[in-house]
Short mmCIF file of C-alpha atoms and ligand atoms in Angstrom, two decimals:
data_model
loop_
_atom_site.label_atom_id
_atom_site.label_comp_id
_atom_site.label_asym_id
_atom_site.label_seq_id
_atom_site.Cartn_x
_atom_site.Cartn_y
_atom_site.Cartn_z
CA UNK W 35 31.38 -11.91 -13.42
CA UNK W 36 29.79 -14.35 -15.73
CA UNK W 37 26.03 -13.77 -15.54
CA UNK W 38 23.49 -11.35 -16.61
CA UNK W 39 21.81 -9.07 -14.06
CA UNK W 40 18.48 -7.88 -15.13
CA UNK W 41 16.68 -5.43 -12.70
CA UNK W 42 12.92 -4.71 -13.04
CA UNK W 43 11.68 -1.20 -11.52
CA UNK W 44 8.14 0.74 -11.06
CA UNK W 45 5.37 2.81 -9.11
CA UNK W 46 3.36 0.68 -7.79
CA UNK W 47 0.83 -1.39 -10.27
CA UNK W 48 3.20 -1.18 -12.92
CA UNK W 49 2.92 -5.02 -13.42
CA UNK W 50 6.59 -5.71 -12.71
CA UNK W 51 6.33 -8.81 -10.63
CA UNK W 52 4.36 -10.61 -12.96
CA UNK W 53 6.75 -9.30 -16.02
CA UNK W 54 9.45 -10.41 -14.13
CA UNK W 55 8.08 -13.85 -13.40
CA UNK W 56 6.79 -14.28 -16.96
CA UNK W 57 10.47 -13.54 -18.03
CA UNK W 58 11.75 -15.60 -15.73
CA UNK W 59 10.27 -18.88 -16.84
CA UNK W 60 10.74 -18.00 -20.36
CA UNK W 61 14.26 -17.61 -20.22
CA UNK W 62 14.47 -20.62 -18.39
CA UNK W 63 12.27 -22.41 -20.86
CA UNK W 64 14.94 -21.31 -23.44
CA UNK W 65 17.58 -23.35 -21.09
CA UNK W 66 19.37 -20.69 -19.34
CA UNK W 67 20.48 -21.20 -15.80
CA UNK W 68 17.80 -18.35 -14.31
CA UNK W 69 17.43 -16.92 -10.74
CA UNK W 70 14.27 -14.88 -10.04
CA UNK W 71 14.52 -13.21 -7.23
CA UNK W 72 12.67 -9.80 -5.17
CA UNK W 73 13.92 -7.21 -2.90
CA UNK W 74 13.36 -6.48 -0.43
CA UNK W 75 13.66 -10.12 0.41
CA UNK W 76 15.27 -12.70 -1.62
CA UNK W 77 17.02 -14.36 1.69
CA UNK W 78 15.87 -15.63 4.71
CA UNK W 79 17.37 -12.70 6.44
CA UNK W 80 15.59 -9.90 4.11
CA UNK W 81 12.29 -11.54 4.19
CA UNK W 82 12.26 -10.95 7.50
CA UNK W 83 13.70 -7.45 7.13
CA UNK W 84 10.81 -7.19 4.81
CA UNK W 85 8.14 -7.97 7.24
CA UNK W 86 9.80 -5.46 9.25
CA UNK W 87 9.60 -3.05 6.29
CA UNK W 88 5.90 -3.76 4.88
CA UNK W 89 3.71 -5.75 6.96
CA UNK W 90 4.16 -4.21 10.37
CA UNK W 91 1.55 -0.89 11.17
CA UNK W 92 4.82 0.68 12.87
CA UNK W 93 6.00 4.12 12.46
CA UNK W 94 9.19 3.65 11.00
CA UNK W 95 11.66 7.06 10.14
CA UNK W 96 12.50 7.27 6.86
CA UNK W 97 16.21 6.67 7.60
CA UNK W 98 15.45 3.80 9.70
CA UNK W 99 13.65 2.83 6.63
CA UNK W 100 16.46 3.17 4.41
CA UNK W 101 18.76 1.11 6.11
CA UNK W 102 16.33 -1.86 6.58
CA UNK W 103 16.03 -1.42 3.05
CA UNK W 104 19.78 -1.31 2.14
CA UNK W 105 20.31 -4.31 5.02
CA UNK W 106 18.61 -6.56 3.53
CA UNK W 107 20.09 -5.88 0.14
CA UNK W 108 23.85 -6.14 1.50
CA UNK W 109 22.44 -9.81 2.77
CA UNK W 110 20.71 -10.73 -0.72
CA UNK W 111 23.90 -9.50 -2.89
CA UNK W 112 26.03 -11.26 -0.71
CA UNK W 113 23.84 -14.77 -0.30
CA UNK W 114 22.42 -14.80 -3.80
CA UNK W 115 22.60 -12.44 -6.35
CA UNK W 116 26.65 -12.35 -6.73
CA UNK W 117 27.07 -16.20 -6.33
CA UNK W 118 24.31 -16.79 -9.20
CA UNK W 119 26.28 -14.36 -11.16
CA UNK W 120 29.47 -16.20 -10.83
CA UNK W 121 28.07 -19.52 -11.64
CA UNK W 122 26.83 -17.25 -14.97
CA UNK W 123 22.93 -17.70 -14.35
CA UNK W 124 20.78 -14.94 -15.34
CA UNK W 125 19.64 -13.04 -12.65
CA UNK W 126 16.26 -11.63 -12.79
CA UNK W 127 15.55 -9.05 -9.59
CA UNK W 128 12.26 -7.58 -8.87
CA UNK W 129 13.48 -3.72 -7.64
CA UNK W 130 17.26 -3.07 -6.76
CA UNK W 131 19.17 -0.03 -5.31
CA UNK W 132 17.25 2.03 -8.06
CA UNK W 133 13.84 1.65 -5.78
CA UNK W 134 16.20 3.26 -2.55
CA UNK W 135 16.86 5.97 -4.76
CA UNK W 136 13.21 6.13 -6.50
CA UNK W 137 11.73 5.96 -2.79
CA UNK W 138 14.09 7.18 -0.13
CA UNK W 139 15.51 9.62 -1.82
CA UNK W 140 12.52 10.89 -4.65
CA UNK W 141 9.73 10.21 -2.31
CA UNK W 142 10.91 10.08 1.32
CA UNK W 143 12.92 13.11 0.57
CA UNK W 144 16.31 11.90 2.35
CA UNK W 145 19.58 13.60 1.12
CA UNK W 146 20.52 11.72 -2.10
CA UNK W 147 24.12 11.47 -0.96
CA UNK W 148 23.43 9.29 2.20
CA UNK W 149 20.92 6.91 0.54
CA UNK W 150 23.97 6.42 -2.42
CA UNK W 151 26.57 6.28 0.48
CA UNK W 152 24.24 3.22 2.34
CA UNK W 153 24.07 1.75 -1.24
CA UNK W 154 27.78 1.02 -1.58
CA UNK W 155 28.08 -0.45 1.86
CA UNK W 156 24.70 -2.95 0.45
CA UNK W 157 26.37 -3.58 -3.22
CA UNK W 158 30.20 -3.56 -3.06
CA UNK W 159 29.68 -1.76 -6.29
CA UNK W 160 27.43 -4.55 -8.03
CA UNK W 161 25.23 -2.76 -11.06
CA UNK W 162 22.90 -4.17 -13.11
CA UNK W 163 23.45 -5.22 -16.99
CA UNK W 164 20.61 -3.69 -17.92
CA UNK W 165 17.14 -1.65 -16.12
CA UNK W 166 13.68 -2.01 -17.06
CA UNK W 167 11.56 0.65 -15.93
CA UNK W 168 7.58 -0.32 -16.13
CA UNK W 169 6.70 3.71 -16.46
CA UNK W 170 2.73 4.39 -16.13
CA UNK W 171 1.05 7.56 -15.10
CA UNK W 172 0.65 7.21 -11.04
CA UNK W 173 -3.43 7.44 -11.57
CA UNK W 174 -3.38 4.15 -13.73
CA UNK W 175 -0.77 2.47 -11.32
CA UNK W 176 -2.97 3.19 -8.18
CA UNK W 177 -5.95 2.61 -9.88
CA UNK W 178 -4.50 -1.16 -10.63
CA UNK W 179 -3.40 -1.37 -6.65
CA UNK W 180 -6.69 -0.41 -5.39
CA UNK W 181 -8.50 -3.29 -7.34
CA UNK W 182 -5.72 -5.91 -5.29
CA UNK W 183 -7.75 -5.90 -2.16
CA UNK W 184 -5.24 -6.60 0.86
CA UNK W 185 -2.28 -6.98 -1.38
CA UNK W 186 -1.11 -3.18 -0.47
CA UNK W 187 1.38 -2.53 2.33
CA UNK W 188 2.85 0.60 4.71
CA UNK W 189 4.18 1.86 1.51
CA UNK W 190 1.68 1.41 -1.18
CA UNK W 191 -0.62 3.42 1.15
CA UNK W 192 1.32 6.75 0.97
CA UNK W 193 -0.25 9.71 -0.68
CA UNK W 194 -0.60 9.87 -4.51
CA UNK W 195 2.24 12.85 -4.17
CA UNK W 196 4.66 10.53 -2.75
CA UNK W 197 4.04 8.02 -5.74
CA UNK W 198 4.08 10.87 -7.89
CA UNK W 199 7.47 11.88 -7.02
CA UNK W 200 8.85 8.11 -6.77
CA UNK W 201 7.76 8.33 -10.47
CA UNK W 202 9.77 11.74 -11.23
CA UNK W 203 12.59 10.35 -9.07
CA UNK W 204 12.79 7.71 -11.87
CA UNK W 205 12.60 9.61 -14.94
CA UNK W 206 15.82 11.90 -13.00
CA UNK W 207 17.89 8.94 -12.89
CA UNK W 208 17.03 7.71 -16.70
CA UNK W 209 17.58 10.93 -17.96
CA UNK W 210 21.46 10.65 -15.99
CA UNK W 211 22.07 7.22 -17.07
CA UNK W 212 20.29 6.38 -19.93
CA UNK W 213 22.78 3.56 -21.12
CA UNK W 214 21.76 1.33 -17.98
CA UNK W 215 18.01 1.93 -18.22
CA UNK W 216 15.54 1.15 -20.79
CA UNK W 217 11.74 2.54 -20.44
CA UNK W 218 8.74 0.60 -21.60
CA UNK W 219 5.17 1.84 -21.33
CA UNK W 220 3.33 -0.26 -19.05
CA UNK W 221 -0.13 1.17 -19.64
CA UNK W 222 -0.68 -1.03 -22.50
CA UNK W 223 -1.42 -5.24 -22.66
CA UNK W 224 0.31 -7.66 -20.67
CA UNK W 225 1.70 -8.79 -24.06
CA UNK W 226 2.99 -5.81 -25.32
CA UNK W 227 4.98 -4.94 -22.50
CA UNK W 228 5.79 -8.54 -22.43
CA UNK W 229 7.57 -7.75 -26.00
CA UNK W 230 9.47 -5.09 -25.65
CA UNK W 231 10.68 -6.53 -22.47
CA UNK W 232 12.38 -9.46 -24.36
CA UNK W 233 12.88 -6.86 -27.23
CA UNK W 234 15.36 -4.75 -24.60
CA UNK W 235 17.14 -7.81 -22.77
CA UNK W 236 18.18 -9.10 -26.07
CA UNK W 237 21.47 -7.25 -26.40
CA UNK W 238 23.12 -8.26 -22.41
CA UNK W 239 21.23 -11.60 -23.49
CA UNK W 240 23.94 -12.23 -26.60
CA UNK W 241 27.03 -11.68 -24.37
CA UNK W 242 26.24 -14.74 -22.46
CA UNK W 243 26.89 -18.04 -23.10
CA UNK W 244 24.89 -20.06 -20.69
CA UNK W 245 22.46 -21.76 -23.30
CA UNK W 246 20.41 -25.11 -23.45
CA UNK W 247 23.07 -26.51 -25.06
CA UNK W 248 26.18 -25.83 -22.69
CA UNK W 249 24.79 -25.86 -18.99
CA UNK W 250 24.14 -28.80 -16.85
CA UNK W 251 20.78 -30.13 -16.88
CA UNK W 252 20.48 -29.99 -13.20
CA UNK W 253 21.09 -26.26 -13.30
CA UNK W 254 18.19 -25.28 -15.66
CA UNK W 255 14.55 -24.16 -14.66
CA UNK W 256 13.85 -20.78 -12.73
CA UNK W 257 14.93 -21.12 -9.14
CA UNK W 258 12.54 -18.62 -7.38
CA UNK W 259 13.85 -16.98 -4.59
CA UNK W 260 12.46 -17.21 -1.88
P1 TYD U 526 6.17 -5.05 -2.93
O1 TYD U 526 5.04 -5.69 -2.23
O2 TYD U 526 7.30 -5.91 -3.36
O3 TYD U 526 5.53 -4.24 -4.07
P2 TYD U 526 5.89 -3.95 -5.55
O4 TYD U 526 5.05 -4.90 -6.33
O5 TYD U 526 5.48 -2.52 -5.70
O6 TYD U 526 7.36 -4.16 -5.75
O7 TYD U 526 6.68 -3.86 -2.03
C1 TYD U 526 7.90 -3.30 -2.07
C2 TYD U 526 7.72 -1.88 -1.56
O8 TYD U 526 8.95 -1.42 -1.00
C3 TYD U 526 7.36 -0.93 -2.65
O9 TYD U 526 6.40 -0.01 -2.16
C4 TYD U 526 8.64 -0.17 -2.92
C5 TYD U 526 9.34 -0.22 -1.59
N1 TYD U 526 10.82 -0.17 -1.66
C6 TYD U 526 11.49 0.95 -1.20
O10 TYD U 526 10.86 1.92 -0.74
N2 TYD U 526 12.87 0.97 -1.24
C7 TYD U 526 13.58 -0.09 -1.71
O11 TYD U 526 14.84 -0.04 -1.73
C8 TYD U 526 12.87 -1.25 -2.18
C9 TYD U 526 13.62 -2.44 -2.69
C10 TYD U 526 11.49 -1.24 -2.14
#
């Protein structure tokens, strides 16, 4: 495939939306064909799946969980994120099969096997170029949640052990793959983070060709999804 696929992950308040967002329209400020999209979500399908998922007050299992979760990926890898690729835009996706392991697996506690298993029916083997992980202490990361009054959802409100072992769930699968991942310490300014961010994207950035100068006009500018 011809694109990029950059994949932003984090505990909660670890500022990745807005990095992704901020890298989103600077990338597309620098003429590349960009794609900015969420999970869960990203389709018309998975934002509903994600209503399902976040908004609702209902008791949902944790494997009923995890398939909502990986549904709504198989939808947005199918509708968006591999046709962007072949085109060659850059994809920029806020959480990815990483957060199923991070949550369903690290902080749900489901056998690691199954929630893999459900990722390869959601992915047809689709990996990211590279993974940014926001990594804050969970204190600081709550801390920044509790001051977004009504912005938290069913699974922002779990205990700070669950978040706490969402966050070791993540340093597990850096430590196995540290090629794919890169860490960036996200208790620190906006900017900073904002740095390294372009900092580690720069090396999947130079194996692509899609610049201001060779794509179509019509193509450039972010195209937020949804
Ligand atoms: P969201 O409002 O997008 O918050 P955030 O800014 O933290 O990304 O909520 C997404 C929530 O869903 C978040 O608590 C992490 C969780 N999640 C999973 O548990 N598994 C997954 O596979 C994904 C994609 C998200």
């Amino acid at each position: 495939m011809r694109g990029v696929f950059i994949v932003l992950e984090g505990i909660e308040g670890s500022g990745k939306t807005t990095a992704a967002r901020r890298l989103a329209v600077r990338l597309a400020a620098e003429g590349y064909d960009v794609v900015a999209t969420r999970e869960p979500g990203g389709s018309a399908i998975g934002e509903r799946i994600r209503s399902l998922l976040l908004d609702e007050p209902v008791a949902l299992c944790a494997e009923t969980e995890a398939l909502l979760f990986a549904a709504a990926r198989a939808q947005h890898v199918r509708e968006v994120i591999r046709p962007a690729l072949e085109r060659g835009a850059v994809v920029v996706c806020d959480r990815f099969v990483d957060s199923s392991l991070a949550y369903q697996w690290g902080g749900r506690g489901l056998p690691r096997d199954d929630v893999l298993a459900a990722q390869a029916l959601a992915t047809q083997g689709l990996e990211s170029d590279i993974t940014i992980l926001l990594d804050l202490p969970v204190d600081v990361g709550l801390a920044r949640r509790a001051g977004d009054v009504g912005q938290t959802n069913r699974i922002d409100d779990e205990s700070r052990a669950f978040h706490e072992r969402v966050r070791s769930a993540y340093h597990a699968l850096v430590a196995e793959d540290p090629g794919r991942w890169r860490v960036i310490d996200a208790d620190q300014a906006p900017e900073l983070v904002q740095a390294e961010l372009s900092r580690a994207i720069e090396p999947v950035l130079a194996r692509q060709p899609t610049s201001i100068d060779s794509q179509d006009d019509e193509l450039s500018g972010v195209r937020w999804r949804p």
